[in-house]
């Protein structure tokens, strides 16, 4: 078998309720030069059976892991495709021709990274809004000083330049990973397309706070402690002013 253009990787753990929508979105893609890897963390709710029933799935691995990013590393090691697409259980490709659009952009530009926009949907797959942080016209390492401007699922990376996820970070290793990918990339292409429907289930306050702390640490690591502190001070002042102005 030849090397597929894409390795689509979905990490699951007791995701029987959310995985079917993801599987359907892959199954209906008009572009089929991909492998689809399911990396499961030893689910007990029927997730594995659902995954194995899908004709789109190339491989299902189910075993205990050390968390989300450990599982992502397992998928990355197994991937044979030219480009990596991480698609969480519950998330989906926006349209049946989404992979075709990404492939067309790759054929035209031969980039190391391809990216696009993300739409938020509810559990009924109804559109809520576009992601608050929009993808910039030109993306570079410096872009993420302002936050994670591109959703991880809409950030497609050439396999050869992709490092493993840093397991020091439990909640924001994807933020660190994207920065390191951009450090390695020579060319980055914006598709100007909505690529992903992101399931907006929300996260617990504790996890959100932990994630923000990790992101702050990552920003300090790559962009400097003082500039990061001053930038966040400006964010806080802008937010406070916006709230104050709204009350007037």
PDB file of C-alpha atoms in Angstrom:
ATOM      1  CA  UNK A   1       0.000   0.000   0.000  1.00  0.00           C
ATOM      2  CA  UNK A   2       1.166   3.524  -0.779  1.00  0.00           C
ATOM      3  CA  UNK A   3       1.458   6.208   1.803  1.00  0.00           C
ATOM      4  CA  UNK A   4      -1.871   8.017   2.373  1.00  0.00           C
ATOM      5  CA  UNK A   5      -1.976  11.788   2.238  1.00  0.00           C
ATOM      6  CA  UNK A   6      -3.648  12.073   5.648  1.00  0.00           C
ATOM      7  CA  UNK A   7      -3.494  10.263   8.961  1.00  0.00           C
ATOM      8  CA  UNK A   8      -6.693  11.138  10.817  1.00  0.00           C
ATOM      9  CA  UNK A   9      -6.340  10.347  14.524  1.00  0.00           C
ATOM     10  CA  UNK A  10      -9.160  10.227  17.054  1.00  0.00           C
ATOM     11  CA  UNK A  11      -8.503   9.672  20.756  1.00  0.00           C
ATOM     12  CA  UNK A  12     -11.355   8.054  22.683  1.00  0.00           C
ATOM     13  CA  UNK A  13     -12.276   7.022  26.196  1.00  0.00           C
ATOM     14  CA  UNK A  14     -15.854   5.997  26.921  1.00  0.00           C
ATOM     15  CA  UNK A  15     -16.960   8.097  23.962  1.00  0.00           C
ATOM     16  CA  UNK A  16     -19.861   5.965  22.736  1.00  0.00           C
ATOM     17  CA  UNK A  17     -22.162   8.989  22.829  1.00  0.00           C
ATOM     18  CA  UNK A  18     -19.932  11.376  20.870  1.00  0.00           C
ATOM     19  CA  UNK A  19     -17.867   9.182  18.539  1.00  0.00           C
ATOM     20  CA  UNK A  20     -20.622   8.351  15.989  1.00  0.00           C
ATOM     21  CA  UNK A  21     -20.855  11.952  14.735  1.00  0.00           C
ATOM     22  CA  UNK A  22     -17.091  12.006  14.216  1.00  0.00           C
ATOM     23  CA  UNK A  23     -17.135   8.686  12.367  1.00  0.00           C
ATOM     24  CA  UNK A  24     -19.963   9.842  10.096  1.00  0.00           C
ATOM     25  CA  UNK A  25     -18.071  12.991   9.174  1.00  0.00           C
ATOM     26  CA  UNK A  26     -15.065  10.924   8.092  1.00  0.00           C
ATOM     27  CA  UNK A  27     -17.171   8.315   6.298  1.00  0.00           C
ATOM     28  CA  UNK A  28     -18.856  10.955   4.125  1.00  0.00           C
ATOM     29  CA  UNK A  29     -15.635  12.612   2.931  1.00  0.00           C
ATOM     30  CA  UNK A  30     -15.361  12.725  -0.845  1.00  0.00           C
ATOM     31  CA  UNK A  31     -11.559  12.589  -0.588  1.00  0.00           C
ATOM     32  CA  UNK A  32     -10.512   9.121   0.583  1.00  0.00           C
ATOM     33  CA  UNK A  33      -6.706   9.076   0.481  1.00  0.00           C
ATOM     34  CA  UNK A  34      -6.387   8.715   4.247  1.00  0.00           C
ATOM     35  CA  UNK A  35      -5.905   6.267   7.063  1.00  0.00           C
ATOM     36  CA  UNK A  36      -8.093   6.631  10.119  1.00  0.00           C
ATOM     37  CA  UNK A  37      -6.619   5.615  13.470  1.00  0.00           C
ATOM     38  CA  UNK A  38      -8.681   5.253  16.637  1.00  0.00           C
ATOM     39  CA  UNK A  39      -6.556   5.260  19.791  1.00  0.00           C
ATOM     40  CA  UNK A  40      -8.724   4.231  22.737  1.00  0.00           C
ATOM     41  CA  UNK A  41      -7.887   4.289  26.437  1.00  0.00           C
ATOM     42  CA  UNK A  42      -9.506   0.942  27.335  1.00  0.00           C
ATOM     43  CA  UNK A  43     -13.132   2.080  27.160  1.00  0.00           C
ATOM     44  CA  UNK A  44     -15.855   0.017  28.794  1.00  0.00           C
ATOM     45  CA  UNK A  45     -18.949   1.564  27.184  1.00  0.00           C
ATOM     46  CA  UNK A  46     -18.973   0.129  23.664  1.00  0.00           C
ATOM     47  CA  UNK A  47     -16.735   2.770  22.100  1.00  0.00           C
ATOM     48  CA  UNK A  48     -14.397   0.168  20.606  1.00  0.00           C
ATOM     49  CA  UNK A  49     -17.233  -1.814  19.014  1.00  0.00           C
ATOM     50  CA  UNK A  50     -18.639   1.373  17.478  1.00  0.00           C
ATOM     51  CA  UNK A  51     -15.233   2.288  16.065  1.00  0.00           C
ATOM     52  CA  UNK A  52     -14.633  -1.177  14.615  1.00  0.00           C
ATOM     53  CA  UNK A  53     -18.023  -1.119  12.923  1.00  0.00           C
ATOM     54  CA  UNK A  54     -17.095   1.923  10.807  1.00  0.00           C
ATOM     55  CA  UNK A  55     -15.800   1.203   7.314  1.00  0.00           C
ATOM     56  CA  UNK A  56     -13.710   4.385   7.434  1.00  0.00           C
ATOM     57  CA  UNK A  57     -11.562   3.196  10.338  1.00  0.00           C
ATOM     58  CA  UNK A  58      -8.220   1.647   9.420  1.00  0.00           C
ATOM     59  CA  UNK A  59      -6.985   0.704  12.887  1.00  0.00           C
ATOM     60  CA  UNK A  60      -8.351   0.531  16.425  1.00  0.00           C
ATOM     61  CA  UNK A  61      -6.015   0.303  19.403  1.00  0.00           C
ATOM     62  CA  UNK A  62      -7.501  -0.018  22.885  1.00  0.00           C
ATOM     63  CA  UNK A  63      -5.287  -0.091  25.958  1.00  0.00           C
ATOM     64  CA  UNK A  64      -4.715   1.954  29.126  1.00  0.00           C
ATOM     65  CA  UNK A  65      -2.774   5.175  28.664  1.00  0.00           C
ATOM     66  CA  UNK A  66      -1.421   8.039  30.735  1.00  0.00           C
ATOM     67  CA  UNK A  67      -3.936  10.545  29.467  1.00  0.00           C
ATOM     68  CA  UNK A  68      -4.976  12.383  26.325  1.00  0.00           C
ATOM     69  CA  UNK A  69      -1.553  13.476  25.132  1.00  0.00           C
ATOM     70  CA  UNK A  70       0.050  10.101  25.793  1.00  0.00           C
ATOM     71  CA  UNK A  71      -2.655   8.622  23.553  1.00  0.00           C
ATOM     72  CA  UNK A  72      -1.973  11.293  20.925  1.00  0.00           C
ATOM     73  CA  UNK A  73       1.690  10.317  20.952  1.00  0.00           C
ATOM     74  CA  UNK A  74       0.689   6.700  20.362  1.00  0.00           C
ATOM     75  CA  UNK A  75      -1.366   7.759  17.373  1.00  0.00           C
ATOM     76  CA  UNK A  76       1.431   9.955  16.065  1.00  0.00           C
ATOM     77  CA  UNK A  77       3.870   7.039  16.219  1.00  0.00           C
ATOM     78  CA  UNK A  78       1.494   4.813  14.270  1.00  0.00           C
ATOM     79  CA  UNK A  79       0.713   7.412  11.611  1.00  0.00           C
ATOM     80  CA  UNK A  80       1.937   6.714   8.065  1.00  0.00           C
ATOM     81  CA  UNK A  81       0.250   9.615   6.309  1.00  0.00           C
ATOM     82  CA  UNK A  82       1.878  12.710   4.917  1.00  0.00           C
ATOM     83  CA  UNK A  83      -0.155  15.031   7.149  1.00  0.00           C
ATOM     84  CA  UNK A  84      -1.664  14.645  10.618  1.00  0.00           C
ATOM     85  CA  UNK A  85      -5.263  15.527  11.446  1.00  0.00           C
ATOM     86  CA  UNK A  86      -6.256  15.178  15.116  1.00  0.00           C
ATOM     87  CA  UNK A  87     -10.047  14.929  15.324  1.00  0.00           C
ATOM     88  CA  UNK A  88     -11.490  14.582  18.826  1.00  0.00           C
ATOM     89  CA  UNK A  89     -14.489  12.373  19.521  1.00  0.00           C
ATOM     90  CA  UNK A  90     -17.494  14.651  19.089  1.00  0.00           C
ATOM     91  CA  UNK A  91     -15.750  16.939  16.616  1.00  0.00           C
ATOM     92  CA  UNK A  92     -16.303  16.599  12.877  1.00  0.00           C
ATOM     93  CA  UNK A  93     -15.209  17.784   9.464  1.00  0.00           C
ATOM     94  CA  UNK A  94     -17.344  20.769   8.526  1.00  0.00           C
ATOM     95  CA  UNK A  95     -18.407  19.533   5.072  1.00  0.00           C
ATOM     96  CA  UNK A  96     -18.130  16.324   3.005  1.00  0.00           C
ATOM     97  CA  UNK A  97     -15.500  18.020   0.818  1.00  0.00           C
ATOM     98  CA  UNK A  98     -13.394  19.379   3.696  1.00  0.00           C
ATOM     99  CA  UNK A  99     -10.540  16.907   3.183  1.00  0.00           C
ATOM    100  CA  UNK A 100     -10.662  17.616  -0.548  1.00  0.00           C
ATOM    101  CA  UNK A 101     -10.254  21.343   0.118  1.00  0.00           C
ATOM    102  CA  UNK A 102      -7.277  20.681   2.396  1.00  0.00           C
ATOM    103  CA  UNK A 103      -5.766  18.343  -0.197  1.00  0.00           C
ATOM    104  CA  UNK A 104      -6.214  20.989  -2.908  1.00  0.00           C
ATOM    105  CA  UNK A 105      -4.404  23.524  -0.735  1.00  0.00           C
ATOM    106  CA  UNK A 106      -1.579  21.051  -0.147  1.00  0.00           C
ATOM    107  CA  UNK A 107      -1.269  20.290  -3.871  1.00  0.00           C
ATOM    108  CA  UNK A 108      -1.143  23.993  -4.706  1.00  0.00           C
ATOM    109  CA  UNK A 109       1.196  25.204  -1.944  1.00  0.00           C
ATOM    110  CA  UNK A 110       3.066  22.145  -0.583  1.00  0.00           C
ATOM    111  CA  UNK A 111       3.049  23.622   2.935  1.00  0.00           C
ATOM    112  CA  UNK A 112       4.357  22.191   6.183  1.00  0.00           C
ATOM    113  CA  UNK A 113       1.204  23.365   7.991  1.00  0.00           C
ATOM    114  CA  UNK A 114      -2.330  23.943   6.685  1.00  0.00           C
ATOM    115  CA  UNK A 115      -4.943  25.667   8.840  1.00  0.00           C
ATOM    116  CA  UNK A 116      -8.442  27.079   8.772  1.00  0.00           C
ATOM    117  CA  UNK A 117     -11.439  28.188  10.801  1.00  0.00           C
ATOM    118  CA  UNK A 118     -13.568  26.361  13.380  1.00  0.00           C
ATOM    119  CA  UNK A 119     -17.315  26.445  14.036  1.00  0.00           C
ATOM    120  CA  UNK A 120     -18.818  25.629  17.434  1.00  0.00           C
ATOM    121  CA  UNK A 121     -21.743  23.179  17.503  1.00  0.00           C
ATOM    122  CA  UNK A 122     -23.925  21.716  20.252  1.00  0.00           C
ATOM    123  CA  UNK A 123     -24.620  18.042  21.001  1.00  0.00           C
ATOM    124  CA  UNK A 124     -27.391  18.094  18.365  1.00  0.00           C
ATOM    125  CA  UNK A 125     -24.827  19.296  15.786  1.00  0.00           C
ATOM    126  CA  UNK A 126     -26.509  22.697  15.603  1.00  0.00           C
ATOM    127  CA  UNK A 127     -24.320  25.699  14.827  1.00  0.00           C
ATOM    128  CA  UNK A 128     -23.681  27.951  17.854  1.00  0.00           C
ATOM    129  CA  UNK A 129     -21.084  30.455  16.653  1.00  0.00           C
ATOM    130  CA  UNK A 130     -17.697  30.719  15.053  1.00  0.00           C
ATOM    131  CA  UNK A 131     -14.770  30.202  17.387  1.00  0.00           C
ATOM    132  CA  UNK A 132     -14.047  33.426  19.298  1.00  0.00           C
ATOM    133  CA  UNK A 133     -10.364  33.421  18.377  1.00  0.00           C
ATOM    134  CA  UNK A 134     -10.242  33.591  14.591  1.00  0.00           C
ATOM    135  CA  UNK A 135      -7.390  32.263  12.509  1.00  0.00           C
ATOM    136  CA  UNK A 136      -5.076  35.079  11.396  1.00  0.00           C
ATOM    137  CA  UNK A 137      -4.475  35.799   7.730  1.00  0.00           C
ATOM    138  CA  UNK A 138      -0.802  34.963   8.230  1.00  0.00           C
ATOM    139  CA  UNK A 139       0.181  32.466  10.898  1.00  0.00           C
ATOM    140  CA  UNK A 140       3.614  32.273  12.506  1.00  0.00           C
ATOM    141  CA  UNK A 141       5.186  31.334  15.817  1.00  0.00           C
ATOM    142  CA  UNK A 142       4.641  34.904  17.015  1.00  0.00           C
ATOM    143  CA  UNK A 143       0.879  34.619  16.424  1.00  0.00           C
ATOM    144  CA  UNK A 144       0.347  32.463  19.504  1.00  0.00           C
ATOM    145  CA  UNK A 145       1.583  35.255  21.778  1.00  0.00           C
ATOM    146  CA  UNK A 146      -2.076  36.345  21.585  1.00  0.00           C
ATOM    147  CA  UNK A 147      -3.411  32.897  22.489  1.00  0.00           C
ATOM    148  CA  UNK A 148      -4.218  29.760  20.531  1.00  0.00           C
ATOM    149  CA  UNK A 149      -5.540  31.517  17.446  1.00  0.00           C
ATOM    150  CA  UNK A 150      -6.075  28.273  15.530  1.00  0.00           C
ATOM    151  CA  UNK A 151      -7.990  25.330  16.953  1.00  0.00           C
ATOM    152  CA  UNK A 152      -5.833  22.231  17.250  1.00  0.00           C
ATOM    153  CA  UNK A 153      -8.222  20.221  15.071  1.00  0.00           C
ATOM    154  CA  UNK A 154      -7.984  22.823  12.273  1.00  0.00           C
ATOM    155  CA  UNK A 155      -4.161  22.780  12.417  1.00  0.00           C
ATOM    156  CA  UNK A 156      -2.887  20.113   9.976  1.00  0.00           C
ATOM    157  CA  UNK A 157       0.829  19.344  10.121  1.00  0.00           C
ATOM    158  CA  UNK A 158       3.254  17.520   7.849  1.00  0.00           C
ATOM    159  CA  UNK A 159       4.179  14.274   9.616  1.00  0.00           C
ATOM    160  CA  UNK A 160       7.937  14.764   9.223  1.00  0.00           C
ATOM    161  CA  UNK A 161       8.058  17.970  11.249  1.00  0.00           C
ATOM    162  CA  UNK A 162       5.656  16.927  14.014  1.00  0.00           C
ATOM    163  CA  UNK A 163       7.238  16.342  17.448  1.00  0.00           C
ATOM    164  CA  UNK A 164       5.649  14.289  20.190  1.00  0.00           C
ATOM    165  CA  UNK A 165       3.457  16.025  22.741  1.00  0.00           C
ATOM    166  CA  UNK A 166       5.197  17.169  25.919  1.00  0.00           C
ATOM    167  CA  UNK A 167       3.627  15.146  28.729  1.00  0.00           C
ATOM    168  CA  UNK A 168       4.675  17.728  31.323  1.00  0.00           C
ATOM    169  CA  UNK A 169       1.508  19.554  30.300  1.00  0.00           C
ATOM    170  CA  UNK A 170      -1.739  17.787  31.214  1.00  0.00           C
ATOM    171  CA  UNK A 171      -4.164  20.277  29.707  1.00  0.00           C
ATOM    172  CA  UNK A 172      -2.318  22.466  27.176  1.00  0.00           C
ATOM    173  CA  UNK A 173       0.262  20.235  25.506  1.00  0.00           C
ATOM    174  CA  UNK A 174      -1.527  20.938  22.210  1.00  0.00           C
ATOM    175  CA  UNK A 175      -0.706  24.654  22.576  1.00  0.00           C
ATOM    176  CA  UNK A 176       2.975  23.839  23.110  1.00  0.00           C
ATOM    177  CA  UNK A 177       2.892  21.299  20.246  1.00  0.00           C
ATOM    178  CA  UNK A 178       1.502  23.805  17.751  1.00  0.00           C
ATOM    179  CA  UNK A 179       4.220  26.318  18.633  1.00  0.00           C
ATOM    180  CA  UNK A 180       6.952  23.725  18.168  1.00  0.00           C
ATOM    181  CA  UNK A 181       5.441  22.672  14.841  1.00  0.00           C
ATOM    182  CA  UNK A 182       5.499  26.283  13.648  1.00  0.00           C
ATOM    183  CA  UNK A 183       9.120  26.593  14.732  1.00  0.00           C
ATOM    184  CA  UNK A 184       9.923  23.695  12.392  1.00  0.00           C
ATOM    185  CA  UNK A 185       7.702  24.815   9.511  1.00  0.00           C
ATOM    186  CA  UNK A 186       9.079  26.606   6.472  1.00  0.00           C
ATOM    187  CA  UNK A 187       5.703  27.256   4.858  1.00  0.00           C
ATOM    188  CA  UNK A 188       2.247  27.707   6.420  1.00  0.00           C
ATOM    189  CA  UNK A 189      -0.946  28.005   4.353  1.00  0.00           C
ATOM    190  CA  UNK A 190      -4.376  29.388   5.264  1.00  0.00           C
ATOM    191  CA  UNK A 191      -7.189  27.520   3.510  1.00  0.00           C
ATOM    192  CA  UNK A 192      -9.689  30.345   4.185  1.00  0.00           C
ATOM    193  CA  UNK A 193     -12.226  27.593   4.839  1.00  0.00           C
ATOM    194  CA  UNK A 194     -14.182  26.421   7.857  1.00  0.00           C
ATOM    195  CA  UNK A 195     -12.616  23.020   8.451  1.00  0.00           C
ATOM    196  CA  UNK A 196     -13.952  21.754  11.770  1.00  0.00           C
ATOM    197  CA  UNK A 197     -17.194  21.593  13.723  1.00  0.00           C
ATOM    198  CA  UNK A 198     -16.043  21.664  17.345  1.00  0.00           C
ATOM    199  CA  UNK A 199     -18.343  20.142  19.974  1.00  0.00           C
ATOM    200  CA  UNK A 200     -18.858  22.873  22.552  1.00  0.00           C
ATOM    201  CA  UNK A 201     -19.453  20.792  25.675  1.00  0.00           C
ATOM    202  CA  UNK A 202     -17.540  23.102  27.994  1.00  0.00           C
ATOM    203  CA  UNK A 203     -14.871  22.163  30.534  1.00  0.00           C
ATOM    204  CA  UNK A 204     -14.842  22.204  34.300  1.00  0.00           C
ATOM    205  CA  UNK A 205     -13.638  25.382  35.980  1.00  0.00           C
ATOM    206  CA  UNK A 206     -10.776  23.489  37.606  1.00  0.00           C
ATOM    207  CA  UNK A 207      -9.541  22.149  34.266  1.00  0.00           C
ATOM    208  CA  UNK A 208      -9.953  25.517  32.583  1.00  0.00           C
ATOM    209  CA  UNK A 209      -7.931  27.269  35.268  1.00  0.00           C
ATOM    210  CA  UNK A 210      -5.227  24.590  35.097  1.00  0.00           C
ATOM    211  CA  UNK A 211      -5.151  24.882  31.325  1.00  0.00           C
ATOM    212  CA  UNK A 212      -4.781  28.662  31.465  1.00  0.00           C
ATOM    213  CA  UNK A 213      -1.946  28.357  33.969  1.00  0.00           C
ATOM    214  CA  UNK A 214      -0.151  25.928  31.678  1.00  0.00           C
ATOM    215  CA  UNK A 215      -0.670  28.194  28.681  1.00  0.00           C
ATOM    216  CA  UNK A 216       0.780  31.120  30.612  1.00  0.00           C
ATOM    217  CA  UNK A 217       3.816  28.991  31.495  1.00  0.00           C
ATOM    218  CA  UNK A 218       4.203  27.969  27.853  1.00  0.00           C
ATOM    219  CA  UNK A 219       3.982  31.577  26.691  1.00  0.00           C
ATOM    220  CA  UNK A 220       6.660  32.586  29.197  1.00  0.00           C
ATOM    221  CA  UNK A 221       8.849  29.775  27.914  1.00  0.00           C
ATOM    222  CA  UNK A 222       8.654  30.806  24.259  1.00  0.00           C
ATOM    223  CA  UNK A 223       7.971  34.532  24.387  1.00  0.00           C
ATOM    224  CA  UNK A 224       9.627  35.668  27.623  1.00  0.00           C
ATOM    225  CA  UNK A 225       8.274  36.166  31.141  1.00  0.00           C
ATOM    226  CA  UNK A 226       8.098  39.963  31.192  1.00  0.00           C
ATOM    227  CA  UNK A 227       6.502  40.382  27.733  1.00  0.00           C
ATOM    228  CA  UNK A 228       3.974  37.677  28.607  1.00  0.00           C
ATOM    229  CA  UNK A 229       3.140  39.319  31.931  1.00  0.00           C
ATOM    230  CA  UNK A 230       2.703  42.747  30.315  1.00  0.00           C
ATOM    231  CA  UNK A 231       0.568  41.297  27.531  1.00  0.00           C
ATOM    232  CA  UNK A 232      -1.728  39.596  30.044  1.00  0.00           C
ATOM    233  CA  UNK A 233      -1.924  42.805  32.073  1.00  0.00           C
ATOM    234  CA  UNK A 234      -3.102  44.561  28.916  1.00  0.00           C
ATOM    235  CA  UNK A 235      -5.645  41.766  28.267  1.00  0.00           C
ATOM    236  CA  UNK A 236      -7.026  42.216  31.799  1.00  0.00           C
ATOM    237  CA  UNK A 237      -7.245  45.997  31.476  1.00  0.00           C
ATOM    238  CA  UNK A 238      -8.997  45.723  28.109  1.00  0.00           C
ATOM    239  CA  UNK A 239     -11.479  43.198  29.504  1.00  0.00           C
ATOM    240  CA  UNK A 240     -12.205  45.370  32.546  1.00  0.00           C
ATOM    241  CA  UNK A 241     -12.717  48.446  30.342  1.00  0.00           C
ATOM    242  CA  UNK A 242     -15.080  46.528  28.056  1.00  0.00           C
ATOM    243  CA  UNK A 243     -17.167  45.396  31.021  1.00  0.00           C
ATOM    244  CA  UNK A 244     -17.235  48.892  32.510  1.00  0.00           C
ATOM    245  CA  UNK A 245     -18.242  50.419  29.189  1.00  0.00           C
ATOM    246  CA  UNK A 246     -21.023  47.865  28.840  1.00  0.00           C
ATOM    247  CA  UNK A 247     -22.588  48.969  32.102  1.00  0.00           C
ATOM    248  CA  UNK A 248     -22.684  52.635  31.110  1.00  0.00           C
TER     249      UNK A 248
END
